[in-house]
Amino acid sequence: MSIRIARTTLTALALASLAATAAAQGAGKIKVGLMLPFSGTYAALGVAIENGFKLYVQEQGGKLGGREIEYVKVDDESDPAKATDNVNKLIKRDNVDVIVGTVHSGVAMAMAKAAKESGTLLIIPNAGADAVTGPMCAPNIFRSSFSNWQPAYAMGVVAAKEGKKTAITLTWKYAAGDESVNGFKEGFEKNGGKVVKQLTLPFPNVEFQALLTEIAAAKPDAVYSFMAGGGAVKLVKDYAAAGLNKSIPLYGPGFLTDGTLDAQGETAQGMLTTLHYADGLNTPKDNAFRAAYAQAFKLQPDVYAVQGYDAAQMLGAGLAATKGDFGKKAELSAAIQKAKIDSPRGAFTMSKAHNPVQDMYLRKVEGKENKVVGVAVKALADPARGCRM
Ligand code: BEZ
């Protein structure tokens, strides 16, 4: 009897030890926390990011680093006031291994703070907040998208090259709008232009009429605007309805016309924007991505889908190096940092601050496409001001 008990105990111990070894080697499912906007003005952007992320995982047979993936989703509503609670639900309640999010810069800064404090890996698949790869940079924080400075600076260079001397800016008043204007101003003024007035309205307000009247009266050579999602649709339509598109070109980072052309229709035709993605790149990688995305989701991909796809590629690169083990933090971070990501946008590398170093395309709206016109600035790296890492 006592021998049987001893045997049973030994078997239980052996099984427990096997389970512990397997867990240490990361054999269970990976918990990915997707914190994205699934409601509000940026809802379509959140859905595209989720689709892109899942597409890459599916292409790897549903596994990264040899481990299956389990998703936990939070709708962040693009609301910075709820961001800390939302991200802590993922970190403390759900014990996720990695957080992927988000779209809105104000929400992303709260997420970066929580990620830095807890050491949880964070991959940002859109929000351009300069600070997260600037003063808040950290070994466990990466971005698969852009900094707000990057496409804005490129558009400033292009506007000056187009011979524009004066510009008015019109943006939402929050980090993304402010930083986008700063980037545009830097590129424009370095090349001989002058930003003569900066107009703002609170996020996600879309009452543009009074501001458009002010622009019509001031008659600048160009207008530069950061808007995205539902706000971008409304601005481009209102701008055309006011007749301003005939005399004063409306420029912006590509968010002004990406994923929005079905709704903007005629009103967006001919618009020039700058972004790290474009239609008509016609590379084998982009063609394959677009075909797979269209087949999987019955939708055309946009820049947000690409950023989601690349966030999964970055996580995959890290986990391949550690064989799925999140415990090897330094190895995981080093592998993502030195990966060359084979993106549909074109291959990119990571800066020391963990932001993509990438080409900024000049695009022109033709029909339902943001057709590539050329490269506005090649291999543009964010200056990462304030990053000490
Ligand atoms: C941002 O808040 O950083 C952002 C939102 C939508 C599109 C691009 C940037």
Tab-separated table of C-alpha atoms and ligand atoms in Angstrom:
chain	number	residue	atom	x	y	z
A	1	MET	CA	0.000	0.000	0.000
A	2	SER	CA	2.647	2.487	1.037
A	3	ILE	CA	4.741	1.519	-2.036
A	4	ARG	CA	1.722	2.294	-4.286
A	5	ILE	CA	1.258	5.735	-2.642
A	6	ALA	CA	4.950	6.482	-3.080
A	7	ARG	CA	4.744	5.520	-6.795
A	8	THR	CA	1.662	7.721	-7.334
A	9	THR	CA	3.403	10.633	-5.643
A	10	LEU	CA	6.509	10.130	-7.767
A	11	THR	CA	4.414	10.057	-10.970
A	12	ALA	CA	2.604	13.265	-9.935
A	13	LEU	CA	5.921	14.940	-9.175
A	14	ALA	CA	7.384	13.874	-12.517
A	15	LEU	CA	4.346	15.222	-14.373
A	16	ALA	CA	4.486	18.520	-12.460
A	17	SER	CA	8.160	18.871	-13.225
A	18	LEU	CA	7.561	18.137	-16.928
A	19	ALA	CA	4.800	20.777	-16.993
A	20	ALA	CA	7.080	23.317	-15.283
A	21	THR	CA	9.873	22.643	-17.803
A	22	ALA	CA	7.440	22.961	-20.696
A	23	ALA	CA	6.110	26.248	-19.296
A	24	ALA	CA	9.643	27.575	-18.818
A	25	GLN	CA	10.383	26.716	-22.431
A	26	GLY	CA	7.194	28.532	-23.393
A	27	ALA	CA	5.215	25.556	-24.682
A	28	GLY	CA	1.736	26.844	-23.699
A	29	LYS	CA	-0.317	29.312	-25.698
A	30	ILE	CA	0.916	32.886	-26.053
A	31	LYS	CA	-1.557	35.446	-24.725
A	32	VAL	CA	-1.650	38.481	-27.035
A	33	GLY	CA	-3.544	41.477	-25.647
A	34	LEU	CA	-5.038	43.474	-28.515
A	35	MET	CA	-5.837	46.940	-27.189
A	36	LEU	CA	-7.350	48.837	-30.105
A	37	PRO	CA	-10.284	51.121	-30.915
A	38	PHE	CA	-13.246	48.989	-31.994
A	39	SER	CA	-15.725	51.868	-31.639
A	40	GLY	CA	-15.640	55.600	-32.436
A	41	THR	CA	-13.908	57.575	-35.164
A	42	TYR	CA	-10.870	55.210	-35.335
A	43	ALA	CA	-12.865	51.924	-35.258
A	44	ALA	CA	-12.052	50.963	-38.870
A	45	LEU	CA	-8.337	51.463	-38.144
A	46	GLY	CA	-8.493	49.071	-35.175
A	47	VAL	CA	-10.221	46.403	-37.238
A	48	ALA	CA	-7.645	46.676	-40.058
A	49	ILE	CA	-4.774	46.308	-37.558
A	50	GLU	CA	-6.362	43.221	-35.989
A	51	ASN	CA	-6.955	41.704	-39.446
A	52	GLY	CA	-3.365	42.341	-40.531
A	53	PHE	CA	-1.937	40.854	-37.319
A	54	LYS	CA	-4.073	37.728	-37.575
A	55	LEU	CA	-3.296	37.290	-41.263
A	56	TYR	CA	0.428	36.974	-40.572
A	57	VAL	CA	-0.189	34.545	-37.700
A	58	GLN	CA	-2.437	32.424	-39.945
A	59	GLU	CA	0.284	32.376	-42.588
A	60	GLN	CA	2.623	30.879	-39.956
A	61	GLY	CA	0.170	28.060	-39.252
A	62	GLY	CA	-1.337	29.890	-36.253
A	63	LYS	CA	1.940	29.831	-34.288
A	64	LEU	CA	4.819	32.206	-33.486
A	65	GLY	CA	8.050	30.857	-31.987
A	66	GLY	CA	6.443	27.404	-32.067
A	67	ARG	CA	3.554	28.452	-29.806
A	68	GLU	CA	-0.136	28.870	-30.560
A	69	ILE	CA	-1.733	32.252	-30.022
A	70	GLU	CA	-4.671	33.202	-27.832
A	71	TYR	CA	-6.149	36.713	-28.168
A	72	VAL	CA	-7.615	38.905	-25.440
A	73	LYS	CA	-9.301	42.037	-26.823
A	74	VAL	CA	-10.009	45.426	-25.260
A	75	ASP	CA	-11.839	48.283	-27.017
A	76	ASP	CA	-9.894	51.377	-25.912
A	77	GLU	CA	-12.440	53.743	-27.547
A	78	SER	CA	-9.512	56.085	-28.369
A	79	ASP	CA	-10.088	57.510	-24.900
A	80	PRO	CA	-6.926	58.517	-23.003
A	81	ALA	CA	-8.935	58.889	-19.765
A	82	LYS	CA	-9.682	55.140	-19.771
A	83	ALA	CA	-6.288	54.023	-21.082
A	84	THR	CA	-4.495	53.219	-17.813
A	85	ASP	CA	-7.391	51.095	-16.522
A	86	ASN	CA	-7.718	49.333	-19.872
A	87	VAL	CA	-4.046	48.446	-20.198
A	88	ASN	CA	-3.862	47.295	-16.577
A	89	LYS	CA	-6.746	44.902	-17.217
A	90	LEU	CA	-4.551	43.209	-19.808
A	91	ILE	CA	-1.371	43.261	-17.720
A	92	LYS	CA	-2.706	42.465	-14.239
A	93	ARG	CA	-6.036	40.693	-14.754
A	94	ASP	CA	-5.400	38.759	-17.969
A	95	ASN	CA	-1.632	38.292	-17.521
A	96	VAL	CA	-0.935	38.753	-21.227
A	97	ASP	CA	2.558	38.008	-22.572
A	98	VAL	CA	2.545	40.913	-25.022
A	99	ILE	CA	0.351	43.930	-25.740
A	100	VAL	CA	-0.346	45.056	-29.285
A	101	GLY	CA	-1.888	48.546	-29.461
A	102	THR	CA	-2.961	51.146	-30.224
A	103	VAL	CA	-4.092	53.812	-32.728
A	104	HIS	CA	-4.472	57.020	-30.676
A	105	SER	CA	-1.264	58.712	-29.478
A	106	GLY	CA	-2.724	59.841	-26.127
A	107	VAL	CA	-3.836	56.280	-25.317
A	108	ALA	CA	-0.489	54.869	-26.478
A	109	MET	CA	1.460	57.087	-24.085
A	110	ALA	CA	-0.485	55.691	-21.109
A	111	MET	CA	0.171	52.175	-22.437
A	112	ALA	CA	3.891	52.875	-22.802
A	113	LYS	CA	4.068	54.075	-19.192
A	114	ALA	CA	2.354	50.885	-17.941
A	115	ALA	CA	4.536	48.683	-20.176
A	116	LYS	CA	7.685	50.379	-18.937
A	117	GLU	CA	6.680	49.929	-15.286
A	118	SER	CA	5.643	46.265	-15.658
A	119	GLY	CA	8.262	45.187	-18.221
A	120	THR	CA	5.525	43.750	-20.513
A	121	LEU	CA	6.458	43.713	-24.181
A	122	LEU	CA	4.511	46.402	-26.102
A	123	ILE	CA	4.308	46.630	-29.894
A	124	ILE	CA	2.560	49.753	-31.159
A	125	PRO	CA	0.910	49.098	-34.541
A	126	ASN	CA	-0.081	52.707	-35.305
A	127	ALA	CA	0.027	55.556	-32.748
A	128	GLY	CA	2.807	57.904	-33.823
A	129	ALA	CA	3.401	59.652	-30.447
A	130	ASP	CA	6.973	60.915	-30.813
A	131	ALA	CA	7.546	60.428	-27.072
A	132	VAL	CA	7.255	56.626	-27.057
A	133	THR	CA	10.370	56.303	-29.194
A	134	GLY	CA	11.745	59.525	-27.686
A	135	PRO	CA	11.940	60.281	-23.950
A	136	MET	CA	9.807	57.212	-23.059
A	137	CYS	CA	11.844	54.750	-25.162
A	138	ALA	CA	12.532	51.403	-23.472
A	139	PRO	CA	13.974	47.972	-24.300
A	140	ASN	CA	10.467	46.397	-24.232
A	141	ILE	CA	8.672	49.042	-26.370
A	142	PHE	CA	8.616	48.785	-30.186
A	143	ARG	CA	6.633	50.398	-32.990
A	144	SER	CA	5.718	48.795	-36.336
A	145	SER	CA	4.267	51.997	-37.811
A	146	PHE	CA	5.834	55.499	-37.833
A	147	SER	CA	6.488	58.485	-35.593
A	148	ASN	CA	4.178	61.456	-36.107
A	149	TRP	CA	7.238	63.417	-37.180
A	150	GLN	CA	8.129	61.114	-40.123
A	151	PRO	CA	5.348	61.543	-42.745
A	152	ALA	CA	4.770	65.139	-41.608
A	153	TYR	CA	8.392	66.157	-42.151
A	154	ALA	CA	8.315	64.518	-45.599
A	155	MET	CA	5.155	66.451	-46.543
A	156	GLY	CA	6.825	69.712	-45.494
A	157	VAL	CA	9.714	68.971	-47.850
A	158	VAL	CA	7.292	68.144	-50.693
A	159	ALA	CA	5.115	71.254	-50.137
A	160	ALA	CA	8.194	73.485	-50.386
A	161	LYS	CA	9.352	71.640	-53.527
A	162	GLU	CA	5.881	72.246	-55.019
A	163	GLY	CA	6.740	75.958	-54.722
A	164	LYS	CA	4.382	76.747	-51.833
A	165	LYS	CA	5.542	79.646	-49.664
A	166	THR	CA	2.813	79.928	-47.014
A	167	ALA	CA	0.708	77.294	-45.263
A	168	ILE	CA	-2.028	77.109	-42.647
A	169	THR	CA	-2.258	73.964	-40.542
A	170	LEU	CA	-5.557	72.467	-39.376
A	171	THR	CA	-5.477	69.539	-36.959
A	172	TRP	CA	-7.072	67.903	-33.953
A	173	LYS	CA	-5.629	69.277	-30.705
A	174	TYR	CA	-3.824	66.313	-29.200
A	175	ALA	CA	-0.319	64.820	-29.362
A	176	ALA	CA	-0.654	63.434	-32.907
A	177	GLY	CA	-1.949	66.737	-34.335
A	178	ASP	CA	0.613	68.879	-32.508
A	179	GLU	CA	3.546	66.639	-33.432
A	180	SER	CA	2.399	66.323	-37.020
A	181	VAL	CA	2.304	70.124	-37.359
A	182	ASN	CA	5.772	70.401	-35.802
A	183	GLY	CA	7.170	67.865	-38.288
A	184	PHE	CA	5.543	69.598	-41.261
A	185	LYS	CA	6.774	73.014	-40.090
A	186	GLU	CA	10.330	71.682	-39.746
A	187	GLY	CA	10.418	70.215	-43.275
A	188	PHE	CA	8.584	73.175	-44.848
A	189	GLU	CA	10.486	76.009	-43.173
A	190	LYS	CA	13.895	74.361	-43.660
A	191	ASN	CA	13.129	74.484	-47.373
A	192	GLY	CA	11.925	78.087	-47.589
A	193	GLY	CA	8.208	77.911	-46.599
A	194	LYS	CA	6.423	79.577	-43.676
A	195	VAL	CA	3.558	78.260	-41.534
A	196	VAL	CA	1.479	81.417	-41.042
A	197	LYS	CA	-1.337	80.125	-38.836
A	198	GLN	CA	-2.082	76.976	-36.798
A	199	LEU	CA	-5.776	76.088	-36.453
A	200	THR	CA	-7.002	73.327	-34.157
A	201	LEU	CA	-10.188	71.723	-32.890
A	202	PRO	CA	-10.669	69.196	-30.087
A	203	PHE	CA	-10.537	65.441	-30.879
A	204	PRO	CA	-12.831	63.980	-32.271
A	205	ASN	CA	-14.807	67.140	-33.190
A	206	VAL	CA	-15.553	67.558	-36.932
A	207	GLU	CA	-17.226	70.982	-37.056
A	208	PHE	CA	-14.845	72.472	-39.641
A	209	GLN	CA	-16.999	75.256	-41.104
A	210	ALA	CA	-15.679	78.274	-39.131
A	211	LEU	CA	-12.080	77.152	-39.713
A	212	LEU	CA	-12.632	76.738	-43.450
A	213	THR	CA	-14.069	80.256	-43.613
A	214	GLU	CA	-10.917	81.542	-41.896
A	215	ILE	CA	-8.738	79.693	-44.437
A	216	ALA	CA	-10.722	81.086	-47.386
A	217	ALA	CA	-10.164	84.609	-46.078
A	218	ALA	CA	-6.427	84.140	-45.398
A	219	LYS	CA	-5.701	82.536	-48.822
A	220	PRO	CA	-2.498	80.616	-47.966
A	221	ASP	CA	-0.634	78.746	-50.733
A	222	ALA	CA	-1.477	75.416	-49.044
A	223	VAL	CA	-3.254	73.825	-46.083
A	224	TYR	CA	-1.697	70.955	-44.106
A	225	SER	CA	-3.927	68.741	-41.996
A	226	PHE	CA	-3.553	65.756	-39.683
A	227	MET	CA	-6.898	63.910	-39.586
A	228	ALA	CA	-7.666	60.195	-39.826
A	229	GLY	CA	-10.632	57.806	-39.968
A	230	GLY	CA	-14.066	59.458	-39.806
A	231	GLY	CA	-12.546	62.933	-39.274
A	232	ALA	CA	-10.473	62.658	-42.469
A	233	VAL	CA	-13.551	61.660	-44.478
A	234	LYS	CA	-15.516	64.663	-43.220
A	235	LEU	CA	-12.690	67.200	-43.661
A	236	VAL	CA	-11.907	66.237	-47.265
A	237	LYS	CA	-15.615	66.378	-48.178
A	238	ASP	CA	-16.230	69.705	-46.410
A	239	TYR	CA	-13.078	71.215	-47.959
A	240	ALA	CA	-14.335	70.346	-51.448
A	241	ALA	CA	-17.898	71.451	-50.655
A	242	ALA	CA	-16.480	74.866	-49.676
A	243	GLY	CA	-14.742	74.988	-53.071
A	244	LEU	CA	-11.314	75.343	-51.454
A	245	ASN	CA	-9.803	72.326	-53.251
A	246	LYS	CA	-9.914	74.323	-56.521
A	247	SER	CA	-7.535	77.036	-55.297
A	248	ILE	CA	-5.626	75.858	-52.171
A	249	PRO	CA	-4.240	72.301	-52.133
A	250	LEU	CA	-5.005	70.290	-49.009
A	251	TYR	CA	-1.893	68.319	-47.979
A	252	GLY	CA	-1.360	65.900	-45.158
A	253	PRO	CA	0.233	62.701	-43.962
A	254	GLY	CA	-1.432	59.829	-45.843
A	255	PHE	CA	-3.952	59.170	-43.044
A	256	LEU	CA	-6.036	61.899	-44.697
A	257	THR	CA	-6.841	59.574	-47.612
A	258	ASP	CA	-5.886	56.026	-46.482
A	259	GLY	CA	-8.773	53.611	-45.937
A	260	THR	CA	-11.163	56.509	-46.615
A	261	LEU	CA	-11.411	56.829	-50.417
A	262	ASP	CA	-14.657	54.856	-50.781
A	263	ALA	CA	-16.342	57.491	-48.615
A	264	GLN	CA	-14.459	60.537	-49.989
A	265	GLY	CA	-15.026	59.655	-53.663
A	266	GLU	CA	-14.653	62.575	-56.103
A	267	THR	CA	-13.754	65.062	-53.360
A	268	ALA	CA	-10.289	63.517	-52.811
A	269	GLN	CA	-9.192	63.214	-56.442
A	270	GLY	CA	-5.682	64.538	-57.134
A	271	MET	CA	-4.738	65.028	-53.473
A	272	LEU	CA	-1.050	64.623	-52.610
A	273	THR	CA	-0.015	63.004	-49.326
A	274	THR	CA	3.106	61.361	-47.875
A	275	LEU	CA	3.210	58.016	-46.079
A	276	HIS	CA	5.245	54.841	-45.579
A	277	TYR	CA	2.766	52.861	-47.722
A	278	ALA	CA	1.091	53.439	-51.087
A	279	ASP	CA	-1.035	51.694	-53.699
A	280	GLY	CA	0.664	50.404	-56.816
A	281	LEU	CA	4.019	49.481	-55.265
A	282	ASN	CA	3.767	46.339	-57.374
A	283	THR	CA	6.380	44.321	-55.507
A	284	PRO	CA	6.012	40.543	-55.079
A	285	LYS	CA	5.660	40.954	-51.289
A	286	ASP	CA	2.973	43.645	-51.502
A	287	ASN	CA	1.055	41.858	-54.263
A	288	ALA	CA	0.979	38.626	-52.234
A	289	PHE	CA	-0.088	40.489	-49.081
A	290	ARG	CA	-2.894	42.342	-50.872
A	291	ALA	CA	-4.227	39.198	-52.508
A	292	ALA	CA	-4.171	37.252	-49.217
A	293	TYR	CA	-5.806	40.094	-47.286
A	294	ALA	CA	-8.547	40.584	-49.895
A	295	GLN	CA	-9.277	36.869	-49.895
A	296	ALA	CA	-9.339	36.546	-46.105
A	297	PHE	CA	-11.388	39.637	-45.264
A	298	LYS	CA	-13.175	40.578	-48.537
A	299	LEU	CA	-11.633	44.050	-48.128
A	300	GLN	CA	-8.737	45.957	-49.658
A	301	PRO	CA	-5.857	46.437	-47.187
A	302	ASP	CA	-4.635	49.882	-46.132
A	303	VAL	CA	-1.676	51.223	-44.183
A	304	TYR	CA	-3.231	50.125	-40.867
A	305	ALA	CA	-3.525	46.523	-42.063
A	306	VAL	CA	0.160	46.619	-43.081
A	307	GLN	CA	1.184	47.909	-39.649
A	308	GLY	CA	-0.781	45.115	-37.930
A	309	TYR	CA	0.799	42.519	-40.212
A	310	ASP	CA	4.267	43.883	-39.449
A	311	ALA	CA	3.632	43.981	-35.689
A	312	ALA	CA	3.071	40.209	-35.915
A	313	GLN	CA	6.218	39.826	-38.036
A	314	MET	CA	8.236	41.685	-35.390
A	315	LEU	CA	6.850	39.521	-32.594
A	316	GLY	CA	7.564	36.446	-34.721
A	317	ALA	CA	11.190	37.529	-35.221
A	318	GLY	CA	11.679	37.957	-31.473
A	319	LEU	CA	10.039	34.664	-30.540
A	320	ALA	CA	11.918	32.725	-33.218
A	321	ALA	CA	15.157	33.752	-31.477
A	322	THR	CA	13.980	32.701	-28.007
A	323	LYS	CA	12.039	29.631	-29.207
A	324	GLY	CA	8.846	31.115	-27.843
A	325	ASP	CA	10.246	32.035	-24.419
A	326	PHE	CA	9.149	35.472	-23.127
A	327	GLY	CA	11.445	35.042	-20.098
A	328	LYS	CA	14.517	35.729	-22.257
A	329	LYS	CA	13.735	39.423	-22.380
A	330	ALA	CA	17.117	40.751	-23.509
A	331	GLU	CA	17.378	38.170	-26.303
A	332	LEU	CA	13.814	38.847	-27.435
A	333	SER	CA	14.366	42.597	-27.571
A	334	ALA	CA	17.738	42.254	-29.352
A	335	ALA	CA	16.216	39.971	-32.004
A	336	ILE	CA	13.372	42.394	-32.784
A	337	GLN	CA	15.815	45.323	-32.818
A	338	LYS	CA	18.089	43.732	-35.391
A	339	ALA	CA	15.386	42.120	-37.562
A	340	LYS	CA	14.931	43.225	-41.164
A	341	ILE	CA	11.166	43.186	-41.610
A	342	ASP	CA	9.978	42.065	-45.036
A	343	SER	CA	7.015	44.429	-45.051
A	344	PRO	CA	4.466	44.963	-47.835
A	345	ARG	CA	5.583	48.642	-47.643
A	346	GLY	CA	9.171	47.578	-48.504
A	347	ALA	CA	11.758	46.063	-46.145
A	348	PHE	CA	12.566	48.149	-43.067
A	349	THR	CA	14.937	48.044	-40.119
A	350	MET	CA	14.475	49.347	-36.583
A	351	SER	CA	16.194	52.466	-35.248
A	352	LYS	CA	18.019	52.274	-31.912
A	353	ALA	CA	14.869	53.785	-30.359
A	354	HIS	CA	12.759	50.924	-31.886
A	355	ASN	CA	10.952	52.892	-34.615
A	356	PRO	CA	10.988	51.841	-38.321
A	357	VAL	CA	13.589	53.461	-40.564
A	358	GLN	CA	11.641	53.629	-43.811
A	359	ASP	CA	10.966	55.326	-47.124
A	360	MET	CA	8.281	58.015	-47.177
A	361	TYR	CA	6.300	57.755	-50.396
A	362	LEU	CA	4.646	60.649	-52.203
A	363	ARG	CA	1.170	59.485	-53.260
A	364	LYS	CA	-1.564	60.961	-55.443
A	365	VAL	CA	-5.248	60.026	-55.228
A	366	GLU	CA	-6.441	58.469	-58.474
A	367	GLY	CA	-9.867	56.842	-58.334
A	368	LYS	CA	-9.902	54.653	-55.224
A	369	GLU	CA	-6.118	54.469	-54.912
A	370	ASN	CA	-3.318	56.408	-53.247
A	371	LYS	CA	-1.045	55.800	-56.219
A	372	VAL	CA	2.696	55.939	-55.575
A	373	VAL	CA	4.308	58.907	-57.371
A	374	GLY	CA	7.819	58.434	-55.975
A	375	VAL	CA	9.854	58.452	-52.776
A	376	ALA	CA	9.617	61.831	-51.015
A	377	VAL	CA	12.366	61.037	-48.476
A	378	LYS	CA	14.422	57.842	-48.552
A	379	ALA	CA	15.136	55.735	-45.421
A	380	LEU	CA	13.843	58.404	-43.061
A	381	ALA	CA	14.717	57.807	-39.401
A	382	ASP	CA	12.879	59.583	-36.607
A	383	PRO	CA	15.312	61.883	-34.736
A	384	ALA	CA	14.282	60.130	-31.462
A	385	ARG	CA	14.885	63.299	-29.489
A	386	GLY	CA	15.250	62.538	-25.789
A	387	CYS	CA	15.667	58.755	-26.112
A	388	ARG	CA	18.391	57.439	-23.795
A	389	MET	CA	18.793	53.722	-24.310
B	1	BEZ	C1	-2.249	58.952	-33.641
B	1	BEZ	O1	-3.022	59.325	-32.741
B	1	BEZ	O2	-1.031	58.856	-33.450
B	1	BEZ	C2	-2.785	58.604	-34.988
B	1	BEZ	C3	-4.120	58.276	-35.147
B	1	BEZ	C4	-4.595	57.930	-36.398
B	1	BEZ	C5	-3.752	57.900	-37.497
B	1	BEZ	C6	-2.423	58.249	-37.337
B	1	BEZ	C7	-1.931	58.605	-36.084
